[in-house]
Each structure stands twice: as structure tokens, then as C-alpha cells.
Tab-separated table of C-alpha atoms and ligand atoms in Angstrom:
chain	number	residue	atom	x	y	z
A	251	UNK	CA	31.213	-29.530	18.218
A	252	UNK	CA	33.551	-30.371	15.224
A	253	UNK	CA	35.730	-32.916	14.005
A	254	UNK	CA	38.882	-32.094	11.626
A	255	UNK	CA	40.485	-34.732	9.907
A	256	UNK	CA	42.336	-34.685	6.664
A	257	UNK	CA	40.814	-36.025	3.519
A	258	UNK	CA	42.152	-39.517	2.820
A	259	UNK	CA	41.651	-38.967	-1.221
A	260	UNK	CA	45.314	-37.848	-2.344
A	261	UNK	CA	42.902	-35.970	-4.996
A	262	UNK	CA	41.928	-33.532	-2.075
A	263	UNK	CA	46.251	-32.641	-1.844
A	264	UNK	CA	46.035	-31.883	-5.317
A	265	UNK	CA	44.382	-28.835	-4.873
A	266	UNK	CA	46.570	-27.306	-2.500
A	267	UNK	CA	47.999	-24.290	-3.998
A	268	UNK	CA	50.102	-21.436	-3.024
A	269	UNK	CA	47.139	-19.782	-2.344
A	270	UNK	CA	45.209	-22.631	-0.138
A	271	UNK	CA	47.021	-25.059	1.847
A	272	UNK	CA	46.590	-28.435	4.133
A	273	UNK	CA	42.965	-28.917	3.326
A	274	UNK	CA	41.021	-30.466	6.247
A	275	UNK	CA	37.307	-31.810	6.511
A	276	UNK	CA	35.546	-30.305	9.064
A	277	UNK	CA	32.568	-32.221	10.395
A	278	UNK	CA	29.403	-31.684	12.526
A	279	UNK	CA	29.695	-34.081	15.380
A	280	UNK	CA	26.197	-33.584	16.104
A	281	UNK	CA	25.699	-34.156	12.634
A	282	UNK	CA	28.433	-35.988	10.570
A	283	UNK	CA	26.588	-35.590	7.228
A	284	UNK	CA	27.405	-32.204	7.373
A	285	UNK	CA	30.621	-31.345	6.309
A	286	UNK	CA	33.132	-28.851	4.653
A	287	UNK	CA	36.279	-28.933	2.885
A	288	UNK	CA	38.388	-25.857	3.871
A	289	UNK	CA	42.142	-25.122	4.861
A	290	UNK	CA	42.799	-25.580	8.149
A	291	UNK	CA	43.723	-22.103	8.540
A	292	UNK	CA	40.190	-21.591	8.719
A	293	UNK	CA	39.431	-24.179	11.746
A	294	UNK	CA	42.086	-22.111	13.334
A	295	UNK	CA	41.449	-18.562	12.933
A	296	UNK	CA	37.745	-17.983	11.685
A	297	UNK	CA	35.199	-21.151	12.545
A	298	UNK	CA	34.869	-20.024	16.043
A	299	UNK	CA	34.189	-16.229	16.375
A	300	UNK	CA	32.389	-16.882	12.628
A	301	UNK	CA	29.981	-19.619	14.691
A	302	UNK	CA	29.597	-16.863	17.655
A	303	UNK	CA	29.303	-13.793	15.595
A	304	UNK	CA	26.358	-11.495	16.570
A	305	UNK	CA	24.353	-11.008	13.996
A	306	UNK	CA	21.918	-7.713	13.359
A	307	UNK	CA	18.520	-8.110	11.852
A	308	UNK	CA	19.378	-5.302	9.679
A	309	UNK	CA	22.533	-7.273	8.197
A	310	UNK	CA	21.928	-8.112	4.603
A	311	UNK	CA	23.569	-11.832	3.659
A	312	UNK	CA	24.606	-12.773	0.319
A	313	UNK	CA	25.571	-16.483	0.584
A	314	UNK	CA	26.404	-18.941	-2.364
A	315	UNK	CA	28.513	-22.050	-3.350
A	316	UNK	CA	31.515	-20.442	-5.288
A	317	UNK	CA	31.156	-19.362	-8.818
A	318	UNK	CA	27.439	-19.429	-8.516
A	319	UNK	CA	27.203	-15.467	-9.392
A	320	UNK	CA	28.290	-14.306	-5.788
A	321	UNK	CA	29.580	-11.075	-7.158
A	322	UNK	CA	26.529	-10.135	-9.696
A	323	UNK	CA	23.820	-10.946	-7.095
A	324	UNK	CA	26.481	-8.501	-4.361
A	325	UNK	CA	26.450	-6.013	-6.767
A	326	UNK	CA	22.780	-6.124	-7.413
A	327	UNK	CA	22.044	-6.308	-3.422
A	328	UNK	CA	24.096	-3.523	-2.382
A	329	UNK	CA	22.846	-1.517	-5.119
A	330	UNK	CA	19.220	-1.959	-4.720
A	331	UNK	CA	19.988	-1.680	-0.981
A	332	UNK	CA	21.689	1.866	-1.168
A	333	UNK	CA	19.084	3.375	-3.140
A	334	UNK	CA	20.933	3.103	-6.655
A	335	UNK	CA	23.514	4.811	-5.343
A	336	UNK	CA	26.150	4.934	-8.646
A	337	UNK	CA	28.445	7.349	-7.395
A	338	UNK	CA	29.689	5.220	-4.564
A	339	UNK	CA	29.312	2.388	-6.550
A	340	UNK	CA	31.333	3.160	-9.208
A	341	UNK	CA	33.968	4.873	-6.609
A	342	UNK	CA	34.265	2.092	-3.789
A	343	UNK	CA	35.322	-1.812	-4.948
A	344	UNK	CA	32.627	-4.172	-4.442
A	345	UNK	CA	34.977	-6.273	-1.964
A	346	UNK	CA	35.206	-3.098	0.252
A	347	UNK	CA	31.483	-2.268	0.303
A	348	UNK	CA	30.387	-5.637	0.837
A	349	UNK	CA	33.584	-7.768	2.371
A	350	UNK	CA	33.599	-11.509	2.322
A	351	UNK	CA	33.389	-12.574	5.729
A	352	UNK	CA	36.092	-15.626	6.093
A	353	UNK	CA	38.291	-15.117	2.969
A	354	UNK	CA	41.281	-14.094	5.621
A	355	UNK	CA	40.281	-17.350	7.118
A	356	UNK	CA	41.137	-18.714	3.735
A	357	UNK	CA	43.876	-17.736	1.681
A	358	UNK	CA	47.404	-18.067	2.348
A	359	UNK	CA	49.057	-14.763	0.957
A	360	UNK	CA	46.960	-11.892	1.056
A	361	UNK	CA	47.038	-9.531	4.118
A	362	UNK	CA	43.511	-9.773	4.758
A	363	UNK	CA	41.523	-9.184	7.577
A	364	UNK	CA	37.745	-9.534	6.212
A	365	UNK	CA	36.194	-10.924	9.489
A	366	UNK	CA	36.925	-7.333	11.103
A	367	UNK	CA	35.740	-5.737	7.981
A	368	UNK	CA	32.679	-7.705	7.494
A	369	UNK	CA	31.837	-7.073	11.420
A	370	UNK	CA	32.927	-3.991	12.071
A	371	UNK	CA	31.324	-2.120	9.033
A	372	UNK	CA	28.671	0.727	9.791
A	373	UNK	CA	24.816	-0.582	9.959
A	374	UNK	CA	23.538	-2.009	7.594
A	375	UNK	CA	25.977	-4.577	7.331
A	376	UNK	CA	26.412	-5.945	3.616
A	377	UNK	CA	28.162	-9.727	4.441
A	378	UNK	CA	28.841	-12.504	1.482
A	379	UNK	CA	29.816	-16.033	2.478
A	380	UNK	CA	30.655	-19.264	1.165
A	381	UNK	CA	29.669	-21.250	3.836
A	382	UNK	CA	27.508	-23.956	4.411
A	383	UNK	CA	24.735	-23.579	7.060
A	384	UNK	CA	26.756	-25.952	9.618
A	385	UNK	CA	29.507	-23.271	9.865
A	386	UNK	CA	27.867	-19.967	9.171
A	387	UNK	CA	26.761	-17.708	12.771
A	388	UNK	CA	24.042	-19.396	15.061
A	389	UNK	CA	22.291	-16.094	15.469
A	390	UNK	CA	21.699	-16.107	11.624
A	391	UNK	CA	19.134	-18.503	12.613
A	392	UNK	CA	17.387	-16.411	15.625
A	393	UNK	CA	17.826	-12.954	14.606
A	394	UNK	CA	16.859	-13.720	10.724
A	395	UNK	CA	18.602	-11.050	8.878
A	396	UNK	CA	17.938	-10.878	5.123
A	397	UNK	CA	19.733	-13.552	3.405
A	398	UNK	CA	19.821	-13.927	-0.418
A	399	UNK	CA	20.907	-17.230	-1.903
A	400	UNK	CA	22.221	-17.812	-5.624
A	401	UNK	CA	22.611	-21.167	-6.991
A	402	UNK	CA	23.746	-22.287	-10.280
A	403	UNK	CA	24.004	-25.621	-12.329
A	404	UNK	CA	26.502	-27.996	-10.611
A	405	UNK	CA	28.239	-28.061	-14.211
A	406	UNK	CA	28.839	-25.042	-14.960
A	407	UNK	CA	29.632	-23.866	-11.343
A	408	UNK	CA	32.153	-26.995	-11.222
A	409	UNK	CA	33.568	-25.649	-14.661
A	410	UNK	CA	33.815	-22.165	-13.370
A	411	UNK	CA	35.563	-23.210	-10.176
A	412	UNK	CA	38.189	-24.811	-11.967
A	413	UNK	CA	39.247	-21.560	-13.993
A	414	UNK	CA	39.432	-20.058	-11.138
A	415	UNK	CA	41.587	-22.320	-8.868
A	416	UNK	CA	43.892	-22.486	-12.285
A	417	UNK	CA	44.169	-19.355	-13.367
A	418	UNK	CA	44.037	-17.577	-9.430
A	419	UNK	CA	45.257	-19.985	-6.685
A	420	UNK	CA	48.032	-21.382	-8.902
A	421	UNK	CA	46.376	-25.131	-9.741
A	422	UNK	CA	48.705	-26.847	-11.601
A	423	UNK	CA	46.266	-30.116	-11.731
A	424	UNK	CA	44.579	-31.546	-14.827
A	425	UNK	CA	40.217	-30.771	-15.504
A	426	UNK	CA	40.090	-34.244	-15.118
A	427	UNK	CA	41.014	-34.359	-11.628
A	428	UNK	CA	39.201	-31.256	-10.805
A	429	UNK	CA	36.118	-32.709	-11.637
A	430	UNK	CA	36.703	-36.011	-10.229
A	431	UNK	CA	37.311	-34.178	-7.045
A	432	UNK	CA	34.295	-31.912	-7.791
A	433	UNK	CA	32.306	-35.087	-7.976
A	434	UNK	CA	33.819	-36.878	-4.952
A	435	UNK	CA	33.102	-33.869	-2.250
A	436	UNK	CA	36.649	-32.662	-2.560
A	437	UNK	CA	37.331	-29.509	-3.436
A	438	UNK	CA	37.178	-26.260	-1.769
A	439	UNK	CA	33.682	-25.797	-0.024
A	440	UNK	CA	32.384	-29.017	-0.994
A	441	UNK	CA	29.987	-30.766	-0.809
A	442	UNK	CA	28.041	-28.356	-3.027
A	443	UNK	CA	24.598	-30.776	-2.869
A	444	UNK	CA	24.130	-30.471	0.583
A	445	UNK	CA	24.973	-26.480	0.413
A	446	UNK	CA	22.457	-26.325	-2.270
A	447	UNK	CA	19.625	-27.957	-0.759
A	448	UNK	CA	20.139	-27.152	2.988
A	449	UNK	CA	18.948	-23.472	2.027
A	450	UNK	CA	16.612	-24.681	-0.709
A	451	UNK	CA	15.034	-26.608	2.264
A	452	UNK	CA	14.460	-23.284	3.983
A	453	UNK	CA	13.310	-20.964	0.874
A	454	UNK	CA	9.823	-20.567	1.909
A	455	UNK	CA	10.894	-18.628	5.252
A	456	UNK	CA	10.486	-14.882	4.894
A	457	UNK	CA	14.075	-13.742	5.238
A	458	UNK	CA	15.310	-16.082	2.891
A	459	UNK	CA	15.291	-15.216	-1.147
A	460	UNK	CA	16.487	-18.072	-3.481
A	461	UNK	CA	17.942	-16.908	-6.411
A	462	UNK	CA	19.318	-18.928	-9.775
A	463	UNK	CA	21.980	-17.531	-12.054
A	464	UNK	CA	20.034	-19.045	-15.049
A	465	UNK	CA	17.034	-16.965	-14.220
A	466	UNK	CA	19.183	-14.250	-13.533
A	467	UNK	CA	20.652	-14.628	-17.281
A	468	UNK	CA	17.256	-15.403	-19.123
A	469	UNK	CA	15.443	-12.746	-17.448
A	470	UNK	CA	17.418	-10.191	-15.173
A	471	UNK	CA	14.584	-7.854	-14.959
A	472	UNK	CA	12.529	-10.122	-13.291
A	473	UNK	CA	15.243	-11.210	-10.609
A	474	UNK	CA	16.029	-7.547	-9.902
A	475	UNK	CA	12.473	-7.303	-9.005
A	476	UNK	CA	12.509	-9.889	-6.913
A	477	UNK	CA	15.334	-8.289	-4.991
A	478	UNK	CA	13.621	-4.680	-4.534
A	479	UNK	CA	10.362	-6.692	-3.071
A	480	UNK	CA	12.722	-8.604	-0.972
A	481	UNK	CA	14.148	-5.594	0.119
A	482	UNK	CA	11.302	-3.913	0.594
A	483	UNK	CA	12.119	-1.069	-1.803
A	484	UNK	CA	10.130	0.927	-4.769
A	485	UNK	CA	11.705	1.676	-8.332
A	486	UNK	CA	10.368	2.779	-11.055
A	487	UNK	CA	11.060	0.692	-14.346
A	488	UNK	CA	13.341	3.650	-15.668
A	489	UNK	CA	15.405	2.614	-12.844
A	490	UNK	CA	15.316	-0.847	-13.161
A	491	UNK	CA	16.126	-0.611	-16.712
A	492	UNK	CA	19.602	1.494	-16.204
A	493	UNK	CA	20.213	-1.103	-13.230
A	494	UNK	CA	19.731	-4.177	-15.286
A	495	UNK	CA	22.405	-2.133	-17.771
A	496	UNK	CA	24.681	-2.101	-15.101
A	497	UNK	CA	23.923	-5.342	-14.218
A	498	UNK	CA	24.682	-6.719	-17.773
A	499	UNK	CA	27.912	-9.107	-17.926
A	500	UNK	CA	29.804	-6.545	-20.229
A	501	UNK	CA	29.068	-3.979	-17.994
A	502	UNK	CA	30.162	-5.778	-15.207
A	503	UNK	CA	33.274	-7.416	-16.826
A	504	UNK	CA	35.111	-3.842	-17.846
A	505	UNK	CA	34.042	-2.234	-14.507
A	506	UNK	CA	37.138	-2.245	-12.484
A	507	UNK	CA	34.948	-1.831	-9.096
A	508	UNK	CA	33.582	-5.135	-9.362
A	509	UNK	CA	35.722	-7.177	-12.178
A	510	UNK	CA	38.680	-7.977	-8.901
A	511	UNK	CA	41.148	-7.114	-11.268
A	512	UNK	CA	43.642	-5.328	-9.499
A	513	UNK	CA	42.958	-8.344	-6.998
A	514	UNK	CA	44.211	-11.048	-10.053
A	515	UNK	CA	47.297	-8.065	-10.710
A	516	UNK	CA	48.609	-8.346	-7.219
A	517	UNK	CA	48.101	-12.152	-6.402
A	518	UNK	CA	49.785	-12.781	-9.949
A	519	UNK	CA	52.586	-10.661	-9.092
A	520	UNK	CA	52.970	-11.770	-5.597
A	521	UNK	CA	53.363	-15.233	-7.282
A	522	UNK	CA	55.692	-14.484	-10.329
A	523	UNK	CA	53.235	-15.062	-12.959
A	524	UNK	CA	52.264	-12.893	-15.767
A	525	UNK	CA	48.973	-10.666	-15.653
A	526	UNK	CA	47.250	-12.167	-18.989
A	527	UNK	CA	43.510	-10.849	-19.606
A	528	UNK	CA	43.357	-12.245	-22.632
A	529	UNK	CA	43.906	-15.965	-20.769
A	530	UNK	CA	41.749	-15.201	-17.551
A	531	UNK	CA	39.454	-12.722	-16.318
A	532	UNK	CA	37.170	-13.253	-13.146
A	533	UNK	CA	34.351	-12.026	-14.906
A	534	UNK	CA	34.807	-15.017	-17.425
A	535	UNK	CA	32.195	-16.121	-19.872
A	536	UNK	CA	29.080	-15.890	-18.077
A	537	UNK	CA	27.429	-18.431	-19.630
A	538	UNK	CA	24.462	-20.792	-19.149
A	539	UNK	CA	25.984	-24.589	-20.706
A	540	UNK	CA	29.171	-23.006	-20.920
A	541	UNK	CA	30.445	-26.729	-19.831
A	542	UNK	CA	28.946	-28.424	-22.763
A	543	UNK	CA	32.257	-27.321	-24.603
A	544	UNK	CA	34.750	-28.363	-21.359
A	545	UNK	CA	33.252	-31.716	-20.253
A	546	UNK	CA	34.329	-34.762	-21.675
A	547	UNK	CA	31.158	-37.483	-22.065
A	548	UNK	CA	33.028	-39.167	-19.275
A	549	UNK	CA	32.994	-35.659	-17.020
A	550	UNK	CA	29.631	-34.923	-17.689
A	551	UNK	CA	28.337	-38.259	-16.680
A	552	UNK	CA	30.376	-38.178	-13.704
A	553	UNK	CA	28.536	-35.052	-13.020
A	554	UNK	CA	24.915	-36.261	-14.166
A	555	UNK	CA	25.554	-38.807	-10.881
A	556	UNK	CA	26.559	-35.823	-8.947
A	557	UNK	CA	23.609	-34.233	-9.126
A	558	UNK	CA	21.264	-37.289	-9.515
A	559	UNK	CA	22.960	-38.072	-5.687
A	560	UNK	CA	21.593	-35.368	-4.283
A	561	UNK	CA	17.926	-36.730	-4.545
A	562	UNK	CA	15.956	-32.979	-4.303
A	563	UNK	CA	12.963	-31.699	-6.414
A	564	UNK	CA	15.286	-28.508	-7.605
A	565	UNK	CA	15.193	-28.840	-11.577
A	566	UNK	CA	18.777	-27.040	-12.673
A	567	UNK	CA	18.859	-25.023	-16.189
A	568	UNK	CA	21.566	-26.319	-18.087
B	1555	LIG	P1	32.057	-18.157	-15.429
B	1555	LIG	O1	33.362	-18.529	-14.807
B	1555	LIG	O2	31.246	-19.334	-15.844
B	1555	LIG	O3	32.180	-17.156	-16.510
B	1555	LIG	P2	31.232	-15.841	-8.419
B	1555	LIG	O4	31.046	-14.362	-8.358
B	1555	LIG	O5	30.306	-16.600	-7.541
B	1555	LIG	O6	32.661	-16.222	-8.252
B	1555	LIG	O7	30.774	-16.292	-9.868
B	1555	LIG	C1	31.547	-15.992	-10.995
B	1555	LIG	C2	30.779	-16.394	-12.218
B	1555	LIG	O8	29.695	-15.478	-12.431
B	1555	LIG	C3	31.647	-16.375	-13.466
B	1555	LIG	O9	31.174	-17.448	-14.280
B	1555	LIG	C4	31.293	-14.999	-14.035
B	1555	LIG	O10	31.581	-14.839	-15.393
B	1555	LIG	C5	29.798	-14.974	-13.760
B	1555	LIG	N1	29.217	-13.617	-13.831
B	1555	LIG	C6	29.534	-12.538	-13.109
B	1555	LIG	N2	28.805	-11.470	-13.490
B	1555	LIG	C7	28.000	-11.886	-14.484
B	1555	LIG	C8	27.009	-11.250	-15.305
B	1555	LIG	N3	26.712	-9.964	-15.190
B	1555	LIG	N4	26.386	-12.014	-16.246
B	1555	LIG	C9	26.675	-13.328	-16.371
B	1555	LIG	N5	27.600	-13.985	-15.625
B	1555	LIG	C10	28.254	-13.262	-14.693
């Protein structure tokens, strides 16, 4: 069903950290445009039972490229899912109410086991993934759970998922050669164009909600909305308002349920580097054309091809 080979590009080594290691390209025989970059730790302990996973109807997917707002749209899910519930919310971490399905599949060093987590949580399941269609559960497509989708400008999310491979996994590589890699297919997750569009290809079905981060910036009210429709909920605009406050990046950033900070504490200590705030914080910038200041003319170029490649009618907000 899958071919595994390892990327040719020495630019694909480069991003091995001490947090990701021996990156492999996993393929779709029946369909060898599809493909994924991930460790092979993955191939090995998560594609299989992640592929054969049963899946409820009442499960409730959020699934993104990285850094495209993963953890605001989670937060905004599970919240509008559990009735505004802000004593849980603000008791229970975000990765514990709504686990992310093959991080243990993933990293290196952290004692994780989020495939039992994700699976084995009480009904209504809350599941977040990073993968792309070709990998995720075959059910997903017969039992049609609710899936929400968040995608973001390929240069800010290529920006974002620099910081964090720098300032988390341990990337000792130059911008430069992130974004060459970005631009190539070969970092983490990639290709992003084909994990964009193969759900933007299936936005009209009912179960699937397509989100964008820069509607979700200009006009969070209105995306929240969306979300209780989807959902099939009723608020009044009193309660949309104090969501959309807790929704707010500042909000967000200082609360220590959602901001992974104690996450950044341990993996920084478990790798001998200094806890700096002031240098990195998960909950970063936030920012719509938050690249324009990080991309050299060359970069973004490289990245206007990028996206140009991809040849779909989606019209990012830059
Ligand atoms: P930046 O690195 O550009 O700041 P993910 O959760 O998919 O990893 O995405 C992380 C990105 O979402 C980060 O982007 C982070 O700052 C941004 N983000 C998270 N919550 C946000 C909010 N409430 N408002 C704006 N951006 C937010």
C-alpha cells in the first residue's frame, strides 16, 4: 500500500533534530503523487492502526498543515462543542482534552502515547491531526465524522514552522534552508499544496468545514459562527462575544491551558537549553504577513512559485 524511501535532498537530513529523526517519504503506491514527509518512527508505530482506526460519526476532527492555527480552531471546537464549558477549559490542557492523534508516532523524546489517548477518550471524541488524506483512517471517509479544516497562507505557515522547528525540535539550520526545503516538499508534513487542496477539493461535502486563519483574524465572530452552525449548536451573541474574548491571541497566549508552555519547559530541559519566553513562545505573533519582515526577495519568490505550483482556484490572504 506504501512505499518508504529516504529523501535523496541532503536538505531533508538537515532537519533532523533531537526531537525528529531519519526522515522518510512515504508514498501511495496506488497513488505516487501522494506523499508525506515524516520520521520513520511513524511508518513503524502509527501509519497502520492510524489507517485502520474505527472511526465514530460522533468524533469531531480538527485537521490542518502545521502552524496553520491548529490550536485556536481546537480551542474554539472543543469549546463550542462542550457547551462553553470554561471551567473545564480553563482546568484541563488543551492537549489532554483534545490529544493529537500521531504525535507519539512522531517525536523522539517525549513519553507519549497520543494514539491511545486520542482513541480511547470517552464519546465524543475530540481528535487533531496533521495528516494528509492518504494517511489519515479509511473510515473517516465512510462514517463522515465532523471534520474542521484550517488553512493559512503558505508564507506565513512556512515562516511559522520554522520558529518552531528552531526554537522546539532543536534546528540548528539556517531560514534559508528551511524555506528552500519548505519549497522543495521537504520538511515535516510536506507537501503542504497537495494537503491544502485535497480537502479544499472536498469542502462542499456536509461534514467537512473549511476554515482560514486570515478570516479567523479579520473577523473571528463570523468564523465562530460558522463553527456553532457546523456544530449544530445555538448561542446567543453575549456568548459569542465572551468566546471570541477568549478566543483573542492575548488571551490565548498567557493562558497556560492552551499556550503548551510547560510542554516548551520540559522539552527545553530534557535537552539542556534554557527556557527563554522572551525568545520563543508557541503562541508567537499571530500575524497575517508576518513573513513580509522574514523573507528575503529571493525567499518570497521562491515561495510565490510554491504556491503558483499548486495550480487551485483558492485565493490566500497575505
Ligand atoms: P505564528 O507562529 O505565526 O505566530 P498551530 O497551532 O497550527 O501550531 O499554529 C500556531 C500559529 O497560530 C502561531 O503562528 C500562533 O501564534 C498562531 N495563533 C494561535 N492562536 C492565535 C490567536 N488567537 N490569534 C492569532 N494567531 C494565533
Amino acid at each position: 500500500m506504501y512505499e518508504v524511501t529516504v529523501p535523496e535532498d541532503e536538505i531533508c537530513q538537515k532537519m533532523e533534530t533531537h526531537q525528529t529523526a531519519n526522515f522518510v517519504k512515504i508514498s501511495s503506491k496506488e497513488n505516487p503523487t501522494k506523499f508525506c514527509i515524516l520520521p520513520k518512527k511513524f511508518v513503524d508505530k502509527d501509519l497502520e492502526r492510524i489507517k485502520n482506526m474505527e472511526v465514530y460519526e460522533d468524533d469531531i476532527w480538527v485537521i490542518t498543515y502545521p502552524k496553520c492555527g491548529t490550536t485556536w480552531t481546537q480551542e474554539m471546537v472543543w469549546m463550542i462543542g462542550h457547551n462553553l464549558d470554561y471551567e473545564t477549559a480553563l482546568r484541563i490542557p488543551l492537549d489532554d482534552r483534545f490529544p493529537f492523534l500521531e504525535l507519539g508516532g512522531i517525536v523522539t523524546d517525549l513519553p507519549t502515547e497520543t494514539f491511545e489517548a486520542s482513541i480511547n477518550q470517552p464519546r465524543p471524541r475530540y481528535i487533531k491531526s496533521h495528516l494528509p488524506i492518504f494517511l489519515l483512517p479509511d473510515q473517516l471517509w465512510t462514517v463522515k465524522p465532523k471534520i474542521i479544516y484550517t488553512a493559512r497562507n503558505p508564507k506565513d505557515t512556512a515562516i511559522s514552522w520554522y520558529h518552531h522547528h528552531t526554537n522546539l525540535h532543536g534546528y540548528t539550520g539556517s531560514k534559508a534552508d528551511f524555506i528552500e526545503a519548505f519549497a522543495k516538499d521537504l520538511v515535516p508534513y510536506s507537501p503542504m499544496n497537495e494537503h491544502v487542496i485535497d480537502f479544499w477539493n472536498i469542502r462542499s461535502q456536509p461534514n467537512i468545514l473549511f476554515l482560514f486563519f486570515e478570516d479567523m483574524k479579520r473577523n473571528l465572530d463570523q468564523e465562530v459562527k460558522k463553527v456553532v452552525k457546523f456544530m449544530e449548536k445555538d448561542y446567543v451573541q453575549d456568548e459569542i462575544d465572551k468566546l471570541c474574548v477568549h478566543l483573542s491571541f492575548d488571551s490565548i497566549k498567557n493562558n497556560r491551558m492552551i499556550n503548551k508552555e510547560e510542554i516548551i519547559k520540559q522539552v527545553m530541559e530534557m535537552t539542556g537549553r534554557e527556557y527563554n519566553p522572551e525568545k520563543y513562545t508557541f503562541i508567537r505573533k499571530g500575524k497575517v504577513g508576518g513573513y513580509k519582515k522574514e523573507l528575503t526577495k529571493e525567499q518570497n519568490e521562491m515561495m510565490d512559485e510554491y504556491i503558483k505550483k499548486a495550480e487551485f482556484e483558492i485565493e490566500y490572504q497575505f
